[in-house]
Tab-separated table of C-alpha atoms in Angstrom:
chain	number	residue	atom	x	y	z
G	1	UNK	CA	-5.235	4.938	-53.729
G	2	UNK	CA	-3.642	5.139	-50.271
G	3	UNK	CA	-0.743	3.055	-49.109
G	4	UNK	CA	-1.665	0.323	-46.658
G	5	UNK	CA	0.642	0.146	-43.632
G	6	UNK	CA	0.646	-3.482	-42.529
G	7	UNK	CA	2.540	-6.023	-40.483
G	8	UNK	CA	4.158	-8.242	-43.112
G	9	UNK	CA	2.778	-11.739	-42.648
G	10	UNK	CA	2.552	-14.868	-44.739
G	11	UNK	CA	-0.822	-15.448	-46.296
G	12	UNK	CA	-2.785	-18.620	-46.976
G	13	UNK	CA	-4.245	-20.431	-49.904
G	14	UNK	CA	-6.668	-23.241	-50.664
G	15	UNK	CA	-6.506	-23.146	-54.408
G	16	UNK	CA	-6.999	-26.671	-55.599
G	17	UNK	CA	-10.318	-27.672	-54.096
G	18	UNK	CA	-13.514	-25.690	-53.871
G	19	UNK	CA	-14.577	-27.724	-50.845
G	20	UNK	CA	-11.983	-25.684	-48.951
G	21	UNK	CA	-14.615	-22.934	-49.091
G	22	UNK	CA	-16.903	-24.979	-46.898
G	23	UNK	CA	-15.134	-24.411	-43.592
G	24	UNK	CA	-16.417	-23.325	-40.221
G	25	UNK	CA	-16.043	-19.541	-39.834
G	26	UNK	CA	-13.595	-19.962	-36.945
G	27	UNK	CA	-11.362	-22.160	-39.081
G	28	UNK	CA	-11.374	-19.633	-41.914
G	29	UNK	CA	-10.562	-16.809	-39.544
G	30	UNK	CA	-7.369	-18.493	-38.388
G	31	UNK	CA	-6.157	-19.700	-41.791
G	32	UNK	CA	-7.023	-17.058	-44.376
G	33	UNK	CA	-5.052	-13.898	-44.864
G	34	UNK	CA	-6.319	-11.250	-42.406
G	35	UNK	CA	-7.314	-8.908	-45.274
G	36	UNK	CA	-9.293	-11.604	-47.080
G	37	UNK	CA	-12.882	-10.404	-47.439
G	38	UNK	CA	-14.144	-13.933	-46.784
G	39	UNK	CA	-11.991	-14.582	-43.733
G	40	UNK	CA	-15.065	-14.637	-41.484
G	41	UNK	CA	-17.143	-16.819	-43.794
G	42	UNK	CA	-19.753	-16.107	-46.438
G	43	UNK	CA	-22.629	-13.706	-45.884
G	44	UNK	CA	-25.029	-15.610	-48.114
G	45	UNK	CA	-27.828	-13.067	-47.670
G	46	UNK	CA	-25.607	-10.254	-48.918
G	47	UNK	CA	-24.192	-12.401	-51.724
G	48	UNK	CA	-27.661	-13.409	-52.933
G	49	UNK	CA	-28.718	-9.758	-52.832
G	50	UNK	CA	-25.748	-8.892	-55.056
G	51	UNK	CA	-26.430	-11.732	-57.501
G	52	UNK	CA	-29.964	-13.157	-57.468
G	53	UNK	CA	-28.948	-16.276	-59.428
G	54	UNK	CA	-27.159	-17.578	-56.332
G	55	UNK	CA	-30.352	-17.730	-54.245
G	56	UNK	CA	-31.686	-20.980	-55.723
G	57	UNK	CA	-28.437	-22.768	-54.832
G	58	UNK	CA	-28.443	-21.793	-51.149
G	59	UNK	CA	-29.555	-24.546	-48.793
G	60	UNK	CA	-29.670	-25.004	-45.029
G	61	UNK	CA	-27.187	-27.477	-43.568
G	62	UNK	CA	-27.908	-29.929	-40.761
G	63	UNK	CA	-26.266	-27.401	-38.447
G	64	UNK	CA	-28.867	-24.842	-39.495
G	65	UNK	CA	-26.462	-22.602	-41.406
G	66	UNK	CA	-26.738	-21.516	-45.056
G	67	UNK	CA	-24.415	-23.074	-47.627
G	68	UNK	CA	-24.346	-24.442	-51.174
G	69	UNK	CA	-23.496	-27.815	-52.688
G	70	UNK	CA	-19.808	-27.347	-53.372
G	71	UNK	CA	-19.858	-30.440	-55.591
G	72	UNK	CA	-22.216	-28.649	-57.991
G	73	UNK	CA	-20.250	-26.654	-60.609
G	74	UNK	CA	-23.241	-24.411	-61.358
G	75	UNK	CA	-23.599	-23.479	-57.687
G	76	UNK	CA	-19.876	-22.789	-57.389
G	77	UNK	CA	-19.960	-20.527	-60.454
G	78	UNK	CA	-22.902	-18.561	-59.079
G	79	UNK	CA	-21.080	-18.201	-55.752
G	80	UNK	CA	-18.023	-16.816	-57.552
G	81	UNK	CA	-20.161	-14.394	-59.544
G	82	UNK	CA	-21.798	-13.141	-56.361
G	83	UNK	CA	-18.480	-12.770	-54.487
G	84	UNK	CA	-16.923	-10.832	-57.357
G	85	UNK	CA	-19.932	-8.531	-57.557
G	86	UNK	CA	-20.442	-8.020	-53.827
G	87	UNK	CA	-16.836	-7.604	-52.704
G	88	UNK	CA	-15.044	-6.394	-55.834
G	89	UNK	CA	-17.712	-4.639	-57.918
G	90	UNK	CA	-17.278	-6.901	-60.949
G	91	UNK	CA	-20.374	-6.972	-63.143
G	92	UNK	CA	-21.517	-9.828	-65.377
G	93	UNK	CA	-18.694	-12.258	-64.591
G	94	UNK	CA	-19.057	-15.553	-66.450
G	95	UNK	CA	-16.950	-18.370	-67.886
G	96	UNK	CA	-17.659	-20.842	-70.706
G	97	UNK	CA	-18.523	-24.440	-69.890
G	98	UNK	CA	-15.455	-26.524	-69.104
G	99	UNK	CA	-13.206	-23.641	-68.042
G	100	UNK	CA	-11.627	-23.270	-64.605
G	101	UNK	CA	-13.903	-21.754	-61.958
G	102	UNK	CA	-11.374	-20.884	-59.250
G	103	UNK	CA	-12.005	-20.556	-55.491
G	104	UNK	CA	-12.104	-16.794	-54.970
G	105	UNK	CA	-10.800	-16.760	-51.338
G	106	UNK	CA	-7.701	-18.691	-52.386
G	107	UNK	CA	-7.023	-16.335	-55.268
G	108	UNK	CA	-7.481	-13.356	-52.950
G	109	UNK	CA	-4.989	-14.843	-50.487
G	110	UNK	CA	-2.361	-15.008	-53.258
G	111	UNK	CA	-2.960	-11.342	-54.094
G	112	UNK	CA	-2.712	-10.264	-50.447
G	113	UNK	CA	0.437	-12.343	-49.945
G	114	UNK	CA	2.266	-10.791	-52.892
G	115	UNK	CA	1.098	-7.382	-51.671
G	116	UNK	CA	2.884	-8.146	-48.399
G	117	UNK	CA	5.921	-9.216	-50.429
G	118	UNK	CA	6.019	-5.835	-52.178
G	119	UNK	CA	5.726	-4.126	-48.796
G	120	UNK	CA	8.964	-5.754	-47.619
G	121	UNK	CA	10.876	-3.522	-50.029
G	122	UNK	CA	8.718	-0.428	-49.608
G	123	UNK	CA	9.194	0.430	-45.912
G	124	UNK	CA	6.417	-2.030	-44.976
G	125	UNK	CA	3.859	-0.083	-46.991
G	126	UNK	CA	1.959	-1.896	-49.727
G	127	UNK	CA	2.426	0.124	-52.929
G	128	UNK	CA	-0.893	0.819	-54.615
G	129	UNK	CA	-2.278	2.402	-57.756
G	130	UNK	CA	-1.867	1.768	-61.462
G	131	UNK	CA	1.882	2.428	-61.265
G	132	UNK	CA	2.228	-1.057	-59.787
G	133	UNK	CA	2.346	-3.353	-62.813
G	134	UNK	CA	1.589	-7.077	-62.469
G	135	UNK	CA	2.123	-9.805	-65.062
G	136	UNK	CA	-0.407	-12.658	-64.751
G	137	UNK	CA	0.856	-15.801	-66.476
G	138	UNK	CA	-2.073	-17.999	-67.526
G	139	UNK	CA	-4.796	-15.502	-66.693
G	140	UNK	CA	-7.449	-17.860	-68.060
G	141	UNK	CA	-11.048	-17.251	-69.053
G	142	UNK	CA	-11.885	-16.234	-65.472
G	143	UNK	CA	-9.450	-13.261	-65.169
G	144	UNK	CA	-9.776	-13.515	-61.394
G	145	UNK	CA	-6.306	-12.385	-60.273
G	146	UNK	CA	-6.428	-9.070	-62.186
G	147	UNK	CA	-10.011	-8.410	-61.079
G	148	UNK	CA	-9.165	-8.898	-57.403
G	149	UNK	CA	-5.768	-7.208	-57.550
G	150	UNK	CA	-7.130	-4.085	-59.196
G	151	UNK	CA	-10.117	-3.877	-56.848
G	152	UNK	CA	-8.014	-4.340	-53.718
G	153	UNK	CA	-4.948	-2.244	-54.539
G	154	UNK	CA	-5.579	-0.405	-57.822
G	155	UNK	CA	-2.768	-2.300	-59.559
G	156	UNK	CA	-2.659	-2.559	-63.351
G	157	UNK	CA	-2.299	-5.960	-65.007
G	158	UNK	CA	-1.129	-7.677	-68.144
G	159	UNK	CA	-2.960	-11.012	-68.396
G	160	UNK	CA	-1.341	-13.580	-70.670
G	161	UNK	CA	-2.598	-16.918	-71.973
G	162	UNK	CA	-1.973	-19.367	-74.805
G	163	UNK	CA	-5.708	-20.073	-75.152
G	164	UNK	CA	-7.313	-17.531	-77.476
G	165	UNK	CA	-10.846	-18.599	-76.491
G	166	UNK	CA	-9.996	-17.993	-72.833
G	167	UNK	CA	-8.676	-14.534	-73.677
G	168	UNK	CA	-11.829	-13.782	-75.667
G	169	UNK	CA	-13.953	-14.546	-72.604
G	170	UNK	CA	-11.653	-12.455	-70.398
G	171	UNK	CA	-12.112	-9.585	-72.860
G	172	UNK	CA	-15.888	-10.043	-72.634
G	173	UNK	CA	-15.666	-9.641	-68.843
G	174	UNK	CA	-13.703	-6.412	-69.308
G	175	UNK	CA	-16.290	-5.145	-71.808
G	176	UNK	CA	-18.963	-5.463	-69.095
G	177	UNK	CA	-16.774	-3.423	-66.744
G	178	UNK	CA	-15.679	-0.373	-68.774
G	179	UNK	CA	-14.097	1.269	-65.724
G	180	UNK	CA	-11.321	-1.324	-66.108
G	181	UNK	CA	-10.418	-0.039	-69.573
G	182	UNK	CA	-6.679	0.607	-69.629
G	183	UNK	CA	-6.187	-1.035	-66.233
G	184	UNK	CA	-6.153	-4.661	-67.420
G	185	UNK	CA	-4.540	-5.578	-70.730
G	186	UNK	CA	-4.656	-9.015	-72.367
G	187	UNK	CA	-2.016	-10.630	-74.565
G	188	UNK	CA	-1.744	-13.916	-76.433
G	189	UNK	CA	1.392	-16.015	-75.918
G	190	UNK	CA	1.627	-17.734	-79.293
G	191	UNK	CA	4.341	-20.303	-78.537
G	192	UNK	CA	3.291	-23.225	-76.342
G	193	UNK	CA	6.800	-23.874	-75.010
G	194	UNK	CA	7.342	-20.250	-73.997
G	195	UNK	CA	6.306	-18.547	-70.782
G	196	UNK	CA	8.320	-15.322	-70.630
G	197	UNK	CA	10.348	-15.780	-73.817
G	198	UNK	CA	9.163	-13.500	-76.612
G	199	UNK	CA	6.374	-12.074	-74.467
G	200	UNK	CA	7.419	-8.621	-73.269
G	201	UNK	CA	7.613	-5.529	-75.424
G	202	UNK	CA	10.430	-3.030	-75.418
G	203	UNK	CA	10.599	-1.038	-72.209
G	204	UNK	CA	8.002	-3.081	-70.300
G	205	UNK	CA	8.813	-3.732	-66.638
G	206	UNK	CA	6.709	-5.265	-63.880
G	207	UNK	CA	6.722	-5.191	-60.099
G	208	UNK	CA	5.352	-8.730	-59.970
G	209	UNK	CA	4.813	-11.806	-62.031
G	210	UNK	CA	2.157	-14.194	-60.688
G	211	UNK	CA	1.117	-17.660	-61.818
G	212	UNK	CA	-1.146	-20.557	-60.916
G	213	UNK	CA	0.662	-23.265	-62.917
G	214	UNK	CA	-1.002	-26.330	-64.422
G	215	UNK	CA	-0.912	-28.874	-61.635
G	216	UNK	CA	-1.227	-32.292	-63.265
G	217	UNK	CA	1.040	-34.315	-65.531
G	218	UNK	CA	-1.620	-35.703	-67.882
G	219	UNK	CA	-5.383	-35.917	-68.533
G	220	UNK	CA	-5.367	-39.313	-66.790
G	221	UNK	CA	-4.033	-37.647	-63.638
G	222	UNK	CA	-6.877	-35.115	-63.796
G	223	UNK	CA	-9.447	-37.891	-64.102
G	224	UNK	CA	-7.953	-39.836	-61.181
G	225	UNK	CA	-8.200	-36.789	-58.915
G	226	UNK	CA	-11.772	-36.191	-60.082
G	227	UNK	CA	-12.717	-39.776	-59.219
G	228	UNK	CA	-11.139	-39.576	-55.769
G	229	UNK	CA	-12.925	-36.329	-54.888
G	230	UNK	CA	-16.193	-37.651	-56.304
G	231	UNK	CA	-15.889	-40.722	-54.071
G	232	UNK	CA	-14.950	-38.629	-51.043
G	233	UNK	CA	-18.082	-36.565	-51.541
G	234	UNK	CA	-20.126	-39.802	-51.419
G	235	UNK	CA	-22.058	-38.810	-54.507
G	236	UNK	CA	-24.722	-41.339	-55.622
G	237	UNK	CA	-23.195	-44.019	-57.799
G	238	UNK	CA	-19.662	-42.726	-57.345
G	239	UNK	CA	-18.310	-46.004	-55.986
G	240	UNK	CA	-20.082	-47.978	-58.721
G	241	UNK	CA	-18.935	-45.743	-61.528
G	242	UNK	CA	-22.503	-44.820	-62.441
G	243	UNK	CA	-21.773	-41.089	-62.314
G	244	UNK	CA	-19.001	-39.455	-64.294
G	245	UNK	CA	-16.687	-37.719	-61.809
G	246	UNK	CA	-15.960	-34.069	-62.369
G	247	UNK	CA	-13.926	-31.385	-60.690
G	248	UNK	CA	-16.230	-28.956	-58.946
G	249	UNK	CA	-13.993	-26.087	-60.049
G	250	UNK	CA	-13.945	-27.299	-63.671
G	251	UNK	CA	-11.035	-26.655	-65.971
G	252	UNK	CA	-9.425	-28.543	-68.784
G	253	UNK	CA	-6.484	-28.681	-71.148
G	254	UNK	CA	-3.644	-26.288	-70.391
G	255	UNK	CA	-5.444	-24.987	-67.279
G	256	UNK	CA	-5.004	-28.277	-65.438
G	257	UNK	CA	-2.113	-30.225	-66.952
G	258	UNK	CA	1.144	-30.043	-68.880
G	259	UNK	CA	3.927	-32.518	-69.504
G	260	UNK	CA	5.788	-32.844	-66.211
G	261	UNK	CA	3.066	-31.070	-64.226
G	262	UNK	CA	3.703	-28.061	-62.036
G	263	UNK	CA	7.311	-29.062	-61.325
G	264	UNK	CA	8.273	-28.854	-64.997
G	265	UNK	CA	6.265	-25.691	-65.549
G	266	UNK	CA	7.758	-23.763	-62.626
G	267	UNK	CA	11.279	-24.932	-63.517
G	268	UNK	CA	10.731	-23.572	-67.032
G	269	UNK	CA	9.505	-20.293	-65.531
G	270	UNK	CA	12.704	-20.026	-63.520
G	271	UNK	CA	14.890	-20.820	-66.535
G	272	UNK	CA	13.175	-18.244	-68.739
G	273	UNK	CA	13.168	-15.615	-65.998
G	274	UNK	CA	16.967	-15.633	-66.246
G	275	UNK	CA	16.596	-14.017	-69.666
G	276	UNK	CA	14.635	-11.036	-68.289
G	277	UNK	CA	16.172	-10.637	-64.815
G	278	UNK	CA	15.614	-6.875	-64.559
G	279	UNK	CA	12.222	-6.698	-66.248
G	280	UNK	CA	10.359	-8.118	-63.225
G	281	UNK	CA	11.229	-7.294	-59.623
G	282	UNK	CA	9.575	-10.344	-58.021
G	283	UNK	CA	8.749	-13.509	-59.937
G	284	UNK	CA	6.234	-15.690	-58.067
G	285	UNK	CA	4.268	-18.890	-58.525
G	286	UNK	CA	2.086	-21.212	-56.539
G	287	UNK	CA	3.560	-24.643	-55.784
G	288	UNK	CA	0.977	-27.079	-54.497
G	289	UNK	CA	2.988	-30.267	-54.053
G	290	UNK	CA	5.529	-30.219	-51.236
G	291	UNK	CA	7.499	-33.006	-52.929
G	292	UNK	CA	8.341	-30.580	-55.737
G	293	UNK	CA	9.959	-28.053	-53.434
G	294	UNK	CA	13.513	-29.523	-53.389
G	295	UNK	CA	13.529	-29.623	-57.194
G	296	UNK	CA	12.396	-26.004	-57.423
G	297	UNK	CA	14.955	-24.883	-54.837
G	298	UNK	CA	17.663	-26.592	-56.904
G	299	UNK	CA	16.433	-24.809	-60.042
G	300	UNK	CA	16.562	-21.457	-58.209
G	301	UNK	CA	20.117	-22.165	-57.081
G	302	UNK	CA	21.119	-23.070	-60.635
G	303	UNK	CA	19.554	-19.829	-61.890
G	304	UNK	CA	21.701	-17.882	-59.388
G	305	UNK	CA	18.811	-15.770	-58.175
G	306	UNK	CA	19.740	-13.060	-55.689
G	307	UNK	CA	17.033	-14.061	-53.223
G	308	UNK	CA	14.175	-16.546	-53.013
G	309	UNK	CA	11.361	-16.964	-50.523
G	310	UNK	CA	8.876	-19.691	-49.693
G	311	UNK	CA	5.639	-18.353	-48.213
G	312	UNK	CA	3.422	-21.066	-46.696
G	313	UNK	CA	-0.265	-20.924	-47.510
G	314	UNK	CA	-3.126	-22.992	-46.125
G	315	UNK	CA	-6.898	-23.204	-45.998
G	316	UNK	CA	-8.558	-25.970	-44.069
G	317	UNK	CA	-6.708	-29.227	-44.692
G	318	UNK	CA	-5.009	-27.996	-47.859
G	319	UNK	CA	-1.369	-26.939	-47.527
G	320	UNK	CA	0.377	-25.057	-50.297
G	321	UNK	CA	3.122	-22.497	-50.767
G	322	UNK	CA	4.068	-19.437	-52.748
G	323	UNK	CA	7.521	-19.398	-54.374
G	324	UNK	CA	9.108	-15.986	-54.983
G	325	UNK	CA	12.478	-15.108	-56.485
G	326	UNK	CA	14.283	-11.974	-57.601
G	327	UNK	CA	17.458	-10.922	-59.379
G	328	UNK	CA	17.461	-7.561	-57.552
G	329	UNK	CA	19.490	-6.915	-54.409
G	330	UNK	CA	18.006	-5.263	-51.318
G	331	UNK	CA	19.137	-1.757	-52.279
G	332	UNK	CA	17.842	-2.136	-55.819
G	333	UNK	CA	14.438	-3.304	-54.558
G	334	UNK	CA	14.112	-0.313	-52.247
G	335	UNK	CA	14.882	2.033	-55.169
G	336	UNK	CA	12.407	0.332	-57.514
G	337	UNK	CA	9.414	2.465	-56.563
């Protein structure tokens, strides 16, 4: 795997809504990370050729361009399967009903953005190959971050989750892609209240920790967002309550909510990272709500991190940010590799 010499730029992200996929190509080109394989839009002909199951979901818009119904979870899943096959060589990707079906371009933007972050302490070269170890907190049934990160940069991953059924599905994906054997490892975090605590084995160190934290505070919050999006999509019966609203990217349980929402989760990440300050060079997490930023900055100050960064991310109308912090000084980061 070669090193990629790049100008270090902030990436972009549209992680919370699959409708962010459905942008005009020009809009995507200006908002997605420049290395994002979907930055110029979807090549539906190529995607359908890679995964025939997508073809029946492709329709022609009023503008005469191909698209899918982004409110249809089945269509979104087939689009993800095709993207992962066409761009990243992943065979047989699938998720069980009810599990999170994430927007692939947004996930790719996170990976490219943390790659740029690693380049800032590697003479502006993105380090590549299996020697770069990444810890994925809450890898989920979809395993998307490790699949993209390994395909793009050859990194090796440890994917962690509290949901054993999700890990079983992630293992099934790996079984269909034997070339990933030894490159992506899975581990069960057995204690609900723990994120990093009790997770790492003796001698394990990581270049990065990544996380897409549960966003909502309760199941009721999830339902309220579902109803609002359902109404915004003007689905038949939505206003009258005749149709049950659903998130087009799916998800449930610990994937979408925890007590205190993302603010509480990321604060707990920061607190527990203090106990393993030299086991991970850069801790990172998505933070979707701007109102949470002051609280997270205060938590970082309390943790006495050596440096923290806020990397803005955006796709379409959705604004988000990537939070990164480290307990390593500049000289230590340069020596890490």
